[in-house]
């Protein structure tokens, strides 16, 4: 993922939603199925390659 890349996200609250642009998470893992995390910078929880996969 290019450094400084961003993506659009919807932020939910009890009063509605808001479209926001957030910087991409720059964490990468050599053992991950993709080169980088698909979430936004400073997200809570695990990176996308750590999530359970159900088939």
PDB file of C-alpha atoms in Angstrom:
ATOM      1  CA  UNK A   1       0.000   0.000   0.000  1.00  0.00           C
ATOM      2  CA  UNK A   2       1.465   3.392  -0.914  1.00  0.00           C
ATOM      3  CA  UNK A   3       2.615   5.474   2.031  1.00  0.00           C
ATOM      4  CA  UNK A   4       0.082   8.207   2.767  1.00  0.00           C
ATOM      5  CA  UNK A   5      -2.803   6.326   1.108  1.00  0.00           C
ATOM      6  CA  UNK A   6      -6.341   6.976   2.342  1.00  0.00           C
ATOM      7  CA  UNK A   7      -9.780   5.416   2.021  1.00  0.00           C
ATOM      8  CA  UNK A   8     -13.381   6.437   2.624  1.00  0.00           C
ATOM      9  CA  UNK A   9     -15.124   4.939   5.659  1.00  0.00           C
ATOM     10  CA  UNK A  10     -18.554   5.317   7.231  1.00  0.00           C
ATOM     11  CA  UNK A  11     -18.517   6.311  10.911  1.00  0.00           C
ATOM     12  CA  UNK A  12     -21.652   5.216  12.788  1.00  0.00           C
ATOM     13  CA  UNK A  13     -23.078   6.905  15.883  1.00  0.00           C
ATOM     14  CA  UNK A  14     -26.386   6.792  17.716  1.00  0.00           C
ATOM     15  CA  UNK A  15     -27.585   9.759  15.626  1.00  0.00           C
ATOM     16  CA  UNK A  16     -26.559   8.573  12.148  1.00  0.00           C
ATOM     17  CA  UNK A  17     -23.568   8.086   9.868  1.00  0.00           C
ATOM     18  CA  UNK A  18     -20.811  10.299   8.533  1.00  0.00           C
ATOM     19  CA  UNK A  19     -18.503   9.728   5.549  1.00  0.00           C
ATOM     20  CA  UNK A  20     -14.875  10.250   6.599  1.00  0.00           C
ATOM     21  CA  UNK A  21     -11.499   9.861   4.868  1.00  0.00           C
ATOM     22  CA  UNK A  22      -8.924   8.069   7.029  1.00  0.00           C
ATOM     23  CA  UNK A  23      -5.281   7.200   6.483  1.00  0.00           C
ATOM     24  CA  UNK A  24      -4.601   3.515   5.772  1.00  0.00           C
ATOM     25  CA  UNK A  25      -2.963   1.289   8.381  1.00  0.00           C
ATOM     26  CA  UNK A  26       0.682   0.965   7.324  1.00  0.00           C
ATOM     27  CA  UNK A  27       1.335  -2.302   9.197  1.00  0.00           C
ATOM     28  CA  UNK A  28       2.617  -5.126   7.005  1.00  0.00           C
ATOM     29  CA  UNK A  29       3.338  -8.788   7.696  1.00  0.00           C
ATOM     30  CA  UNK A  30       5.584 -11.104   5.714  1.00  0.00           C
ATOM     31  CA  UNK A  31       3.314 -14.052   6.605  1.00  0.00           C
ATOM     32  CA  UNK A  32       0.070 -12.273   5.759  1.00  0.00           C
ATOM     33  CA  UNK A  33      -2.018 -13.381   2.753  1.00  0.00           C
ATOM     34  CA  UNK A  34      -1.810  -9.785   1.473  1.00  0.00           C
ATOM     35  CA  UNK A  35       0.984  -7.260   1.862  1.00  0.00           C
ATOM     36  CA  UNK A  36      -0.704  -4.920   4.327  1.00  0.00           C
ATOM     37  CA  UNK A  37      -3.622  -4.439   6.697  1.00  0.00           C
ATOM     38  CA  UNK A  38      -6.865  -3.305   5.007  1.00  0.00           C
ATOM     39  CA  UNK A  39      -8.078  -1.172   7.917  1.00  0.00           C
ATOM     40  CA  UNK A  40      -7.460   2.471   8.864  1.00  0.00           C
ATOM     41  CA  UNK A  41      -4.531   3.928  10.809  1.00  0.00           C
ATOM     42  CA  UNK A  42      -4.688   3.492  14.613  1.00  0.00           C
ATOM     43  CA  UNK A  43      -7.628   1.035  14.422  1.00  0.00           C
ATOM     44  CA  UNK A  44      -8.366  -1.022  17.502  1.00  0.00           C
ATOM     45  CA  UNK A  45      -8.054  -4.775  17.573  1.00  0.00           C
ATOM     46  CA  UNK A  46      -6.237  -7.109  15.235  1.00  0.00           C
ATOM     47  CA  UNK A  47      -4.964  -6.480  11.716  1.00  0.00           C
ATOM     48  CA  UNK A  48      -6.946  -7.995   8.845  1.00  0.00           C
ATOM     49  CA  UNK A  49      -4.596 -10.976   8.403  1.00  0.00           C
ATOM     50  CA  UNK A  50      -5.187 -11.900  12.079  1.00  0.00           C
ATOM     51  CA  UNK A  51      -8.971 -12.159  11.701  1.00  0.00           C
ATOM     52  CA  UNK A  52     -10.590 -15.602  11.708  1.00  0.00           C
ATOM     53  CA  UNK A  53     -11.502 -16.815   8.233  1.00  0.00           C
ATOM     54  CA  UNK A  54     -14.583 -18.966   7.696  1.00  0.00           C
ATOM     55  CA  UNK A  55     -15.053 -20.961   4.528  1.00  0.00           C
TER      56      UNK A  55
END
